[in-house]
Short mmCIF file of C-alpha atoms and ligand atoms in Angstrom, two decimals:
data_model
loop_
_atom_site.label_atom_id
_atom_site.label_comp_id
_atom_site.label_asym_id
_atom_site.label_seq_id
_atom_site.Cartn_x
_atom_site.Cartn_y
_atom_site.Cartn_z
CA MET B 213 26.03 -1.04 -21.94
CA ARG B 214 26.28 -0.52 -18.18
CA ILE B 215 29.91 0.69 -18.56
CA VAL B 216 28.90 3.19 -21.23
CA LYS B 217 26.11 4.40 -19.02
CA SER B 218 28.31 4.87 -16.00
CA LEU B 219 30.86 6.68 -18.17
CA ILE B 220 28.17 9.06 -19.32
CA LEU B 221 27.02 9.58 -15.75
CA THR B 222 30.59 10.28 -14.62
CA LEU B 223 31.10 12.76 -17.44
CA PHE B 224 27.84 14.41 -16.57
CA ALA B 225 28.81 14.60 -12.92
CA LEU B 226 32.17 16.10 -13.82
CA THR B 227 30.66 18.67 -16.15
CA SER B 228 27.91 19.59 -13.80
CA ASN B 229 30.21 19.68 -10.79
CA GLY B 230 32.67 21.76 -12.77
CA ALA B 231 29.94 24.13 -13.90
CA LEU B 232 28.48 24.23 -10.43
CA ALA B 233 31.81 24.83 -8.80
CA SER B 234 32.20 28.04 -10.73
CA ALA B 235 28.45 28.66 -10.62
CA ALA B 236 28.33 28.43 -6.88
CA SER B 237 31.23 30.74 -6.49
CA ALA B 238 30.57 33.18 -9.31
CA ALA B 239 27.21 33.10 -11.03
CA ASP B 240 25.02 31.37 -8.47
CA ARG B 241 24.05 28.34 -10.51
CA ALA B 242 23.11 26.18 -7.57
CA TRP B 243 20.97 27.08 -4.60
CA VAL B 244 20.15 25.13 -1.50
CA PHE B 245 17.12 25.34 0.75
CA ASP B 246 17.65 25.01 4.44
CA ASP B 247 13.96 24.91 5.26
CA ALA B 248 12.91 22.00 3.02
CA PRO B 249 9.40 20.96 4.06
CA SER B 250 9.05 17.25 4.75
CA TYR B 251 7.02 16.84 1.54
CA PRO B 252 8.28 16.95 -1.17
CA GLY B 253 11.49 18.06 0.48
CA VAL B 254 13.09 20.40 -2.06
CA THR B 255 16.71 20.65 -0.99
CA MET B 256 18.46 22.14 -4.02
CA MET B 257 18.01 23.82 -7.41
CA GLN B 258 20.67 23.52 -10.09
CA VAL B 259 20.84 25.42 -13.35
CA SER B 260 23.31 25.11 -16.17
CA GLU B 261 23.33 27.25 -19.24
CA GLY B 262 24.28 26.17 -22.70
CA ARG B 263 24.77 28.58 -25.56
CA GLN B 264 21.07 28.70 -26.39
CA THR B 265 19.41 26.68 -23.69
CA VAL B 266 18.89 26.64 -19.99
CA SER B 267 18.52 23.34 -18.20
CA GLY B 268 18.47 22.24 -14.63
CA SER B 269 16.73 20.36 -11.91
CA ILE B 270 15.00 20.59 -8.58
CA THR B 271 16.33 18.02 -6.11
CA THR B 272 13.80 16.61 -3.70
CA GLU B 273 14.01 14.04 -0.93
CA TRP B 274 11.02 12.16 -2.29
CA TYR B 275 11.60 12.09 -6.03
CA GLY B 276 15.29 12.78 -6.53
CA ALA B 277 16.32 15.29 -9.19
CA ILE B 278 13.29 16.48 -11.15
CA PRO B 279 14.37 17.90 -14.50
CA MET B 280 13.20 21.32 -15.59
CA ARG B 281 11.26 21.66 -18.81
CA ASP B 282 11.14 24.81 -20.97
CA ALA B 283 13.41 26.70 -18.63
CA ARG B 284 13.91 30.35 -19.57
CA TRP B 285 15.22 33.49 -17.94
CA SER B 286 13.36 36.74 -18.04
CA GLY B 287 15.48 39.29 -16.25
CA ASP B 288 16.10 37.88 -12.79
CA VAL B 289 13.33 35.35 -12.98
CA LEU B 290 13.80 31.78 -14.16
CA SER B 291 10.57 30.04 -15.07
CA PHE B 292 10.15 26.38 -15.95
CA ASP B 293 7.75 23.44 -15.75
CA THR B 294 8.09 20.00 -14.19
CA ARG B 295 6.24 16.76 -14.80
CA ASN B 296 3.56 16.40 -12.18
CA LEU B 297 2.40 13.35 -10.28
CA ASN B 298 -0.98 11.76 -9.71
CA ASP B 299 -3.01 14.50 -11.29
CA PRO B 300 -4.25 13.84 -14.83
CA ALA B 301 -5.94 17.25 -14.79
CA ARG B 302 -2.59 18.93 -14.17
CA PRO B 303 0.18 16.91 -15.87
CA THR B 304 2.77 19.65 -15.29
CA ARG B 305 3.43 22.22 -12.58
CA HIS B 306 4.80 25.67 -13.28
CA TRP B 307 7.68 27.12 -11.26
CA THR B 308 9.40 30.48 -10.90
CA ALA B 309 12.71 31.23 -9.23
CA LYS B 310 13.24 34.92 -8.47
CA ILE B 311 16.79 35.94 -7.81
CA ASP B 312 16.96 38.65 -5.25
CA GLY B 313 20.37 39.89 -4.16
CA HIS B 314 22.14 36.75 -2.98
CA GLY B 315 18.97 34.88 -2.17
CA MET B 316 16.27 33.26 -4.26
CA MET B 317 12.55 32.66 -3.89
CA LEU B 318 11.36 29.40 -5.44
CA GLU B 319 7.66 28.85 -6.06
CA GLY B 320 5.99 25.90 -7.71
CA GLY B 321 4.48 22.59 -6.73
CA ILE B 322 4.53 18.82 -6.88
CA TRP B 323 1.33 16.78 -6.85
CA HIS B 324 -0.92 18.29 -4.16
CA ALA B 325 1.79 20.34 -2.48
CA ASP B 326 2.59 23.96 -3.21
CA VAL B 327 6.22 24.84 -2.72
CA LYS B 328 7.44 28.26 -1.62
CA GLN B 329 10.99 28.29 -0.31
CA THR B 330 13.83 30.74 0.10
CA GLY B 331 17.18 29.52 -1.15
CA ARG B 332 20.76 30.62 -0.91
CA PRO B 333 23.75 29.99 -3.13
CA ALA B 334 25.32 26.59 -2.57
CA THR B 335 28.90 25.69 -1.91
CA VAL B 336 30.45 22.87 -3.91
CA THR B 337 30.42 20.67 -0.80
CA GLU B 338 26.74 21.31 -0.26
CA VAL B 339 25.98 20.45 -3.86
CA ALA B 340 27.90 17.19 -3.54
CA ALA B 341 26.10 16.31 -0.30
CA ARG B 342 22.67 16.90 -1.78
CA THR B 343 23.22 15.36 -5.18
CA PHE B 344 20.76 12.53 -5.73
CA ARG B 345 22.27 9.22 -6.77
CA PRO B 346 19.96 7.34 -9.14
CA ALA B 347 19.55 3.63 -8.40
CA PRO B 348 20.98 1.19 -10.96
CA ASP B 349 18.61 0.23 -13.79
CA LEU B 350 15.86 -2.18 -12.83
CA PRO B 351 16.64 -5.80 -13.69
CA PRO B 352 14.63 -7.22 -16.59
CA MET B 353 11.24 -8.74 -15.94
CA GLY B 354 11.03 -12.45 -15.20
CA SER B 355 8.61 -14.86 -13.66
CA ILE B 356 8.74 -16.16 -10.10
CA ALA B 357 7.61 -19.73 -9.52
CA PRO B 358 4.58 -20.13 -7.27
CA ASP B 359 5.05 -21.34 -3.69
CA ASN B 360 2.59 -22.56 -1.13
CA LEU B 361 2.73 -19.63 1.28
CA ALA B 362 -0.78 -18.26 0.74
CA ALA B 363 -3.02 -21.17 -0.19
CA THR B 364 -5.84 -19.24 1.49
CA PRO B 365 -6.04 -15.46 2.06
CA PRO B 366 -3.55 -14.31 4.74
CA MET B 367 -5.04 -13.36 8.12
CA GLY B 368 -3.53 -11.08 10.72
CA TRP B 369 -3.26 -7.53 11.97
CA SER B 370 -1.52 -4.36 10.83
CA SER B 371 -0.66 -1.22 12.75
CA TRP B 372 -1.65 1.39 10.18
CA ASN B 373 -5.42 1.84 10.40
CA LYS B 374 -5.43 2.47 14.14
CA PHE B 375 -1.98 3.73 15.04
CA ALA B 376 -0.53 5.19 11.82
CA GLU B 377 3.04 6.23 12.76
CA HIS B 378 2.41 6.08 16.51
CA ILE B 379 3.91 2.65 16.99
CA ASP B 380 6.74 1.22 19.03
CA ASP B 381 8.17 -2.10 20.15
CA ARG B 382 5.95 -2.18 23.25
CA THR B 383 2.74 -1.64 21.32
CA ILE B 384 3.59 -4.34 18.80
CA ARG B 385 4.37 -6.81 21.59
CA ALA B 386 1.09 -5.87 23.26
CA MET B 387 -0.75 -6.60 20.00
CA ALA B 388 0.89 -10.02 19.77
CA ASP B 389 -0.10 -10.70 23.39
CA ALA B 390 -3.68 -9.60 22.74
CA MET B 391 -3.96 -11.61 19.55
CA VAL B 392 -3.26 -14.75 21.53
CA ALA B 393 -5.07 -13.84 24.80
CA SER B 394 -8.27 -12.82 22.99
CA GLY B 395 -8.48 -16.05 21.03
CA LEU B 396 -8.05 -14.24 17.70
CA SER B 397 -4.99 -16.35 16.90
CA LYS B 398 -6.98 -19.50 17.48
CA VAL B 399 -9.39 -18.72 14.63
CA GLY B 400 -6.53 -18.09 12.19
CA TYR B 401 -5.15 -14.55 12.64
CA ARG B 402 -1.39 -14.95 12.76
CA TYR B 403 0.53 -12.10 11.07
CA VAL B 404 1.47 -9.13 13.25
CA ASN B 405 2.41 -6.49 10.70
CA ILE B 406 4.34 -3.33 11.45
CA ASP B 407 3.32 -0.81 8.81
CA ASP B 408 4.98 2.55 8.12
CA GLY B 409 6.92 4.32 10.86
CA TRP B 410 9.44 1.78 12.16
CA GLN B 411 12.37 2.88 9.99
CA GLY B 412 15.41 4.83 11.10
CA LYS B 413 18.43 5.70 8.95
CA ARG B 414 21.00 3.57 7.13
CA ASP B 415 24.36 2.88 8.72
CA SER B 416 27.65 3.51 6.92
CA ALA B 417 27.33 0.16 5.13
CA GLY B 418 23.88 1.14 3.90
CA ILE B 419 22.06 -1.26 6.21
CA LEU B 420 18.66 0.07 7.20
CA GLN B 421 18.23 0.47 10.95
CA PRO B 422 14.97 0.68 12.84
CA ASN B 423 14.30 3.98 14.63
CA ALA B 424 14.69 4.47 18.37
CA LYS B 425 11.16 3.19 19.04
CA PHE B 426 12.27 -0.27 17.84
CA PRO B 427 15.52 -0.96 19.67
CA ASP B 428 15.94 -4.56 18.50
CA MET B 429 13.94 -5.85 15.57
CA LYS B 430 15.33 -9.39 15.81
CA ALA B 431 14.33 -9.62 19.46
CA LEU B 432 10.85 -8.36 18.54
CA ALA B 433 10.56 -11.00 15.82
CA ASP B 434 11.66 -13.68 18.32
CA TYR B 435 9.02 -12.48 20.77
CA VAL B 436 6.28 -12.66 18.13
CA HIS B 437 7.47 -16.07 16.93
CA ASP B 438 7.51 -17.44 20.47
CA LYS B 439 3.80 -16.73 20.62
CA GLY B 440 3.28 -18.87 17.53
CA LEU B 441 2.71 -15.74 15.41
CA ARG B 442 4.53 -14.18 12.47
CA LEU B 443 6.01 -10.74 11.95
CA GLY B 444 5.41 -8.37 9.02
CA LEU B 445 7.29 -5.23 7.98
CA TYR B 446 6.71 -2.46 5.48
CA THR B 447 8.91 -0.65 2.96
CA SER B 448 8.75 1.13 -0.40
CA PRO B 449 10.62 0.93 -3.71
CA GLY B 450 11.01 4.73 -3.55
CA PRO B 451 13.47 6.82 -1.54
CA LYS B 452 10.67 7.70 0.89
CA THR B 453 7.73 5.73 2.23
CA CYS B 454 4.28 7.28 2.19
CA ALA B 455 4.80 8.71 5.67
CA GLY B 456 8.23 10.06 4.72
CA TYR B 457 10.50 7.40 6.22
CA GLU B 458 13.51 5.80 4.53
CA GLY B 459 12.48 3.60 1.59
CA SER B 460 14.37 0.80 -0.15
CA TYR B 461 15.35 2.75 -3.29
CA GLY B 462 18.86 1.67 -4.31
CA HIS B 463 18.94 -0.89 -1.45
CA VAL B 464 16.36 -3.47 -2.48
CA GLU B 465 18.46 -6.64 -2.18
CA GLN B 466 20.20 -5.37 0.93
CA ASP B 467 16.89 -4.61 2.66
CA ALA B 468 15.44 -8.00 1.74
CA ARG B 469 18.48 -9.61 3.38
CA THR B 470 18.08 -7.42 6.46
CA PHE B 471 14.41 -8.43 6.80
CA ALA B 472 15.30 -12.10 6.47
CA HIS B 473 18.08 -11.71 9.03
CA TRP B 474 15.63 -10.19 11.52
CA GLY B 475 13.20 -13.07 10.98
CA VAL B 476 10.49 -11.19 9.09
CA ASP B 477 7.72 -13.35 7.58
CA TYR B 478 5.69 -10.81 5.57
CA VAL B 479 6.74 -7.74 3.57
CA LYS B 480 4.41 -5.02 2.33
CA TYR B 481 5.96 -3.08 -0.54
CA ASP B 482 4.21 0.26 -0.93
CA LEU B 483 4.90 2.25 -4.12
CA CYS B 484 4.76 5.72 -2.49
CA SER B 485 7.57 7.98 -3.79
CA GLY B 486 8.52 5.13 -6.14
CA GLU B 487 5.63 6.24 -8.32
CA TRP B 488 7.79 9.09 -9.63
CA PHE B 489 10.51 6.71 -10.84
CA TYR B 490 8.21 3.86 -11.86
CA ALA B 491 5.31 5.55 -13.52
CA ASP B 492 4.35 3.11 -16.28
CA ALA B 493 3.21 -0.50 -16.33
CA ASP B 494 6.59 -1.89 -17.36
CA SER B 495 8.65 -0.18 -14.68
CA VAL B 496 6.08 -0.81 -11.93
CA LYS B 497 6.05 -4.52 -12.77
CA ARG B 498 9.83 -4.63 -12.84
CA THR B 499 10.26 -2.82 -9.56
CA TYR B 500 7.87 -5.27 -7.84
CA HIS B 501 9.61 -8.16 -9.55
CA GLN B 502 12.96 -6.88 -8.28
CA MET B 503 11.83 -7.11 -4.64
CA GLY B 504 10.09 -10.43 -5.33
CA VAL B 505 13.37 -11.89 -6.56
CA ALA B 506 15.28 -10.31 -3.67
CA LEU B 507 12.95 -11.84 -1.09
CA LYS B 508 13.18 -15.26 -2.70
CA ALA B 509 16.97 -15.01 -2.87
CA THR B 510 17.15 -14.75 0.93
CA GLY B 511 15.84 -18.31 1.20
CA ARG B 512 13.41 -17.23 3.96
CA PRO B 513 9.74 -17.77 3.15
CA MET B 514 8.07 -14.36 3.28
CA ILE B 515 4.58 -13.35 2.25
CA TYR B 516 4.92 -10.59 -0.32
CA SER B 517 2.19 -7.93 -0.25
CA LEU B 518 2.10 -5.58 -3.24
CA CYS B 519 0.72 -2.13 -2.57
CA GLU B 520 0.49 -0.06 -5.73
CA TYR B 521 -3.19 0.75 -5.32
CA GLY B 522 -4.39 -1.51 -8.14
CA ARG B 523 -2.55 0.23 -10.96
CA PHE B 524 -1.89 -1.41 -14.31
CA ALA B 525 -4.26 -4.35 -13.73
CA VAL B 526 -2.09 -5.75 -10.96
CA SER B 527 -4.18 -8.91 -10.55
CA SER B 528 -3.03 -10.04 -14.00
CA TRP B 529 0.70 -9.96 -13.07
CA GLY B 530 0.87 -9.97 -9.25
CA ARG B 531 1.69 -13.68 -9.12
CA GLN B 532 4.38 -13.36 -11.78
CA VAL B 533 6.37 -10.96 -9.57
CA GLY B 534 6.06 -13.26 -6.56
CA GLY B 535 3.11 -11.45 -4.93
CA HIS B 536 0.79 -13.31 -2.57
CA LEU B 537 -1.66 -10.42 -2.30
CA TRP B 538 -1.99 -7.10 -4.03
CA ARG B 539 -3.95 -4.02 -3.11
CA THR B 540 -6.66 -3.16 -5.59
CA THR B 541 -7.51 0.32 -4.32
CA GLY B 542 -6.37 3.38 -2.43
CA ASP B 543 -6.67 3.48 1.35
CA ILE B 544 -9.80 2.46 3.22
CA THR B 545 -11.14 4.77 5.93
CA ASP B 546 -13.38 3.83 8.83
CA ASP B 547 -16.72 4.82 7.29
CA TYR B 548 -19.43 3.14 5.27
CA THR B 549 -18.87 5.28 2.16
CA SER B 550 -15.22 4.32 1.80
CA MET B 551 -15.70 0.67 2.77
CA SER B 552 -18.73 0.12 0.53
CA ASP B 553 -17.11 1.86 -2.43
CA ILE B 554 -14.11 -0.48 -2.17
CA GLY B 555 -16.18 -3.58 -1.42
CA PHE B 556 -19.06 -3.16 -3.86
CA VAL B 557 -17.45 -1.17 -6.67
CA ARG B 558 -13.67 -1.15 -6.83
CA ASN B 559 -12.38 -4.54 -5.74
CA PRO B 560 -14.94 -6.46 -7.84
CA LYS B 561 -13.48 -4.91 -11.00
CA PHE B 562 -10.28 -6.92 -10.63
CA ALA B 563 -9.71 -10.19 -12.37
CA PRO B 564 -10.54 -13.02 -10.03
CA SER B 565 -7.70 -13.99 -7.74
CA GLY B 566 -7.36 -17.32 -5.97
CA PRO B 567 -5.09 -19.77 -4.18
CA GLY B 568 -1.56 -18.39 -3.99
CA GLY B 569 -2.39 -14.78 -4.91
CA TRP B 570 -5.24 -12.61 -3.63
CA ASN B 571 -6.95 -9.33 -4.45
CA ASP B 572 -6.50 -7.12 -1.40
CA PRO B 573 -9.22 -4.50 -0.84
CA ASP B 574 -7.18 -3.15 2.11
CA MET B 575 -7.13 -3.80 5.83
CA LEU B 576 -10.19 -4.23 8.00
CA GLU B 577 -11.69 -1.35 9.97
CA VAL B 578 -13.84 -3.61 12.18
CA GLY B 579 -13.44 -2.52 15.78
CA ASN B 580 -12.39 1.06 15.06
CA GLY B 581 -15.82 2.47 15.79
CA GLY B 582 -16.71 4.45 12.67
CA MET B 583 -19.38 2.06 11.41
CA SER B 584 -22.44 0.41 12.91
CA ASP B 585 -22.46 -3.31 13.73
CA ASP B 586 -24.54 -3.94 10.60
CA GLU B 587 -22.02 -2.01 8.51
CA TYR B 588 -19.11 -3.94 9.99
CA ARG B 589 -20.91 -7.22 9.24
CA THR B 590 -21.32 -5.98 5.66
CA HIS B 591 -17.59 -5.10 5.60
CA MET B 592 -16.61 -8.59 6.80
CA THR B 593 -19.10 -10.30 4.48
CA LEU B 594 -17.88 -8.40 1.43
CA TRP B 595 -14.28 -9.31 2.25
CA ALA B 596 -15.17 -12.97 2.90
CA MET B 597 -17.24 -13.25 -0.29
CA GLN B 598 -14.33 -11.87 -2.32
CA ALA B 599 -11.73 -14.11 -0.65
CA ALA B 600 -9.89 -11.08 0.67
CA PRO B 601 -6.96 -11.16 3.08
CA LEU B 602 -8.29 -10.43 6.59
CA ILE B 603 -5.81 -8.05 8.15
CA MET B 604 -7.38 -6.45 11.21
CA GLY B 605 -6.72 -2.78 11.84
CA HIS B 606 -7.93 -1.96 15.34
CA ASP B 607 -6.41 -1.95 18.83
CA LEU B 608 -6.50 -5.64 19.70
CA ARG B 609 -6.39 -4.85 23.43
CA ARG B 610 -9.77 -3.18 23.11
CA THR B 611 -11.83 -5.52 20.96
CA THR B 612 -15.47 -5.05 21.92
CA PRO B 613 -17.69 -8.13 22.12
CA ALA B 614 -19.51 -6.89 19.01
CA ALA B 615 -16.25 -6.57 17.03
CA MET B 616 -15.11 -9.94 18.34
CA ALA B 617 -18.31 -11.52 17.06
CA VAL B 618 -17.74 -10.04 13.60
CA LEU B 619 -14.06 -11.02 13.45
CA THR B 620 -14.31 -14.57 14.74
CA ASN B 621 -17.53 -16.01 13.33
CA ALA B 622 -16.29 -19.43 12.24
CA ASN B 623 -18.89 -19.81 9.46
CA VAL B 624 -17.95 -16.49 7.90
CA LEU B 625 -14.21 -17.14 8.20
CA ALA B 626 -14.78 -20.48 6.49
CA VAL B 627 -16.30 -18.64 3.51
CA ASP B 628 -13.25 -16.39 3.29
CA GLN B 629 -10.79 -19.24 3.76
CA ASP B 630 -12.60 -21.72 1.49
CA THR B 631 -9.87 -23.64 -0.29
CA ARG B 632 -11.32 -23.14 -3.76
CA GLY B 633 -10.45 -19.48 -3.24
CA ILE B 634 -13.12 -18.17 -5.59
CA HIS B 635 -13.56 -14.41 -5.70
CA GLY B 636 -17.37 -14.16 -5.37
CA GLN B 637 -19.39 -12.02 -7.75
CA ARG B 638 -22.65 -10.12 -7.73
CA VAL B 639 -25.39 -12.14 -9.44
CA ARG B 640 -28.44 -9.92 -8.96
CA ARG B 641 -29.22 -6.32 -8.17
CA GLU B 642 -32.66 -4.92 -7.44
CA GLY B 643 -32.80 -1.35 -6.25
CA ASP B 644 -30.65 -1.18 -3.17
CA VAL B 645 -30.41 -4.96 -2.83
CA GLU B 646 -27.42 -6.88 -4.14
CA ILE B 647 -27.09 -10.65 -4.11
CA TRP B 648 -23.60 -12.11 -4.35
CA ARG B 649 -22.58 -15.70 -4.94
CA LYS B 650 -19.42 -17.56 -4.03
CA PRO B 651 -19.11 -21.27 -4.94
CA LEU B 652 -17.43 -23.23 -2.16
CA VAL B 653 -15.66 -26.52 -1.85
CA GLY B 654 -17.87 -29.64 -2.19
CA GLY B 655 -20.58 -27.96 -4.29
CA ALA B 656 -21.88 -25.66 -1.54
CA VAL B 657 -22.57 -22.02 -2.31
CA ALA B 658 -22.34 -18.87 -0.16
CA LEU B 659 -25.03 -16.31 -0.94
CA ALA B 660 -24.79 -12.81 0.51
CA VAL B 661 -27.83 -10.56 0.42
CA PHE B 662 -26.84 -6.92 0.99
CA ASN B 663 -29.10 -3.95 1.58
CA ARG B 664 -27.20 -0.86 0.48
CA GLY B 665 -30.16 1.42 1.15
CA SER B 666 -31.28 3.32 4.22
CA GLN B 667 -34.63 1.48 4.71
CA THR B 668 -35.16 -2.06 5.95
CA THR B 669 -35.89 -4.32 2.95
CA LYS B 670 -37.46 -7.74 2.57
CA VAL B 671 -35.74 -10.21 0.23
CA THR B 672 -36.19 -13.85 -0.74
CA THR B 673 -33.34 -15.70 -2.41
CA THR B 674 -33.84 -18.24 -5.17
CA ALA B 675 -32.12 -21.35 -6.46
CA ALA B 676 -31.14 -19.30 -9.52
CA ASP B 677 -29.23 -16.86 -7.25
CA ALA B 678 -27.24 -19.83 -5.99
CA GLY B 679 -26.79 -21.25 -9.51
CA LEU B 680 -28.44 -24.48 -8.36
CA PRO B 681 -31.50 -26.33 -9.78
CA ARG B 682 -33.10 -26.13 -6.33
CA LEU B 683 -32.17 -25.07 -2.81
CA GLY B 684 -31.40 -27.81 -0.32
CA ARG B 685 -30.39 -27.00 3.22
CA VAL B 686 -29.93 -23.29 3.91
CA ARG B 687 -27.92 -22.01 6.84
CA ASP B 688 -27.82 -18.41 8.04
CA LEU B 689 -24.11 -18.01 8.75
CA TRP B 690 -24.09 -14.91 10.95
CA SER B 691 -26.77 -16.27 13.29
CA ASP B 692 -25.67 -19.88 12.83
CA ALA B 693 -29.22 -21.14 12.33
CA THR B 694 -30.87 -23.37 9.75
CA VAL B 695 -33.58 -21.55 7.79
CA ARG B 696 -36.27 -22.61 5.30
CA PRO B 697 -35.23 -22.24 1.65
CA ASN B 698 -38.03 -19.78 0.87
CA THR B 699 -37.49 -17.57 3.92
CA GLN B 700 -38.16 -13.90 3.41
CA PHE B 701 -35.34 -11.99 5.11
CA SER B 702 -35.76 -8.59 6.60
CA ILE B 703 -32.47 -6.80 6.04
CA PRO B 704 -31.66 -3.63 7.99
CA PRO B 705 -30.14 -0.53 6.32
CA HIS B 706 -26.53 -1.18 5.26
CA GLY B 707 -27.01 -4.71 6.60
CA VAL B 708 -26.54 -8.19 5.20
CA VAL B 709 -27.68 -11.79 5.45
CA LEU B 710 -25.09 -14.41 4.60
CA LEU B 711 -26.30 -17.89 3.69
CA ARG B 712 -24.68 -21.18 2.85
CA THR B 713 -26.62 -23.56 0.73
CA SER B 714 -26.19 -26.73 -1.25
CA LEU B 715 -28.30 -29.24 -3.13
CA ARG B 716 -28.36 -31.57 -0.20
C1 GLA U 1048 -0.16 4.05 2.01
C2 GLA U 1048 -0.76 2.66 2.08
C3 GLA U 1048 -1.35 2.45 3.46
C4 GLA U 1048 -0.28 2.64 4.52
C5 GLA U 1048 0.37 4.00 4.38
C6 GLA U 1048 1.58 4.16 5.27
O1 GLA U 1048 -1.11 5.05 2.10
O2 GLA U 1048 -1.73 2.49 1.09
O3 GLA U 1048 -1.91 1.16 3.55
O4 GLA U 1048 0.67 1.62 4.40
O5 GLA U 1048 0.80 4.22 3.06
O6 GLA U 1048 2.21 5.38 5.10
#
């Protein structure tokens, strides 16, 4: 089957190269764009004409060769459609290519981007250099045996929320230093994760190199390990990562080996431009499975973080592909609206996760300054009640005392890290008040009372909220004080009270 396929591909390449060779020299059947914008990076347009039909493609850096649909000439203007991305309201985009003397004006769009570029006829060499090479077919789906790498939700830090692409070796070392010096590592934070922006180009053997800001990834991993911490890296199944860096498309096994060789302990695999190639449930599962197998094959234990924004009910198959955590939503931003939408509405819709594999409502924003202390306590409580990974996202060198108190409260961390790993659920809603319950080890129960409104509210919890016949001892976890079972709490706007109770 594979031989037949490669034969067909070779024939196609010969025919199209042949056609293009004459096209480029005589009838201008291929055009290149020297001013390709970074997204989506249109580098070439190819057209071949059959007796009755016109076909062709737009080659992009992000999505490879995008085939034309319904291509037709009208005078000097070629118009066609392409499949669109991420926009159910606009499943196709319309394009026109106006030939003008020797040049060409291409107008169209992909996803949110409008494209308007001037092209020129291509030489055969240029066509060859820009031709996109599809990756081999995805291996068939399988099932990866569970391991013991994430018995409780992973805890650590990631560069993205605060620094985005503005990262380098020095900053990452400084974060590792600060994680230890501040005492954050002592309460359980241990992964230092480099998100998007570390990648350079591939060498002649295809091995991915870090960019100049990361001169020696192995030395960086050693540095982090020497502090008793672990190192995370980020890549994508697509040709480009979300910020436009080199992805692992066509190099999945090779990149997994490179990460293991450097001493990486945690890999975040972000769909990004891969969503063009893997657009349905089957191919998304298989592409995540492919990296899961590749990581396992290295023999190095690595936490595997799936980032496909919760598509295709990921919590029902994340474990099967080797995932230890999987994002359930798009990106969090440092404001109450985004955080509360993820924490109260989106993440709870996912099938309960638990020991070994966790729903990931995205990294923490605590310490970044966009929310009040009450809102950050709500953020942390929602994440703890839903057994979410706790991946900090602020500058660890500048953790305010208030942020420190939110991030290191031992009672609250114990709710998150409870070994039963139950994803807590809402049990009662009255107006702006929501009461959530999370059963804990040994028959105890965590009860969170949230006030989503903008007025202070008074609330009393009941044994029924806790799912117990009566309330025994009740402890207020944020203030670390014992309270009477029938206490009426006064909860500030966007605030929370978190309790731990049991029969005894
Ligand atoms: C996506 C992910 C983010 C982050 C960026 C990096 O948006 O969801 O968490 O990794 O990509 O480009």
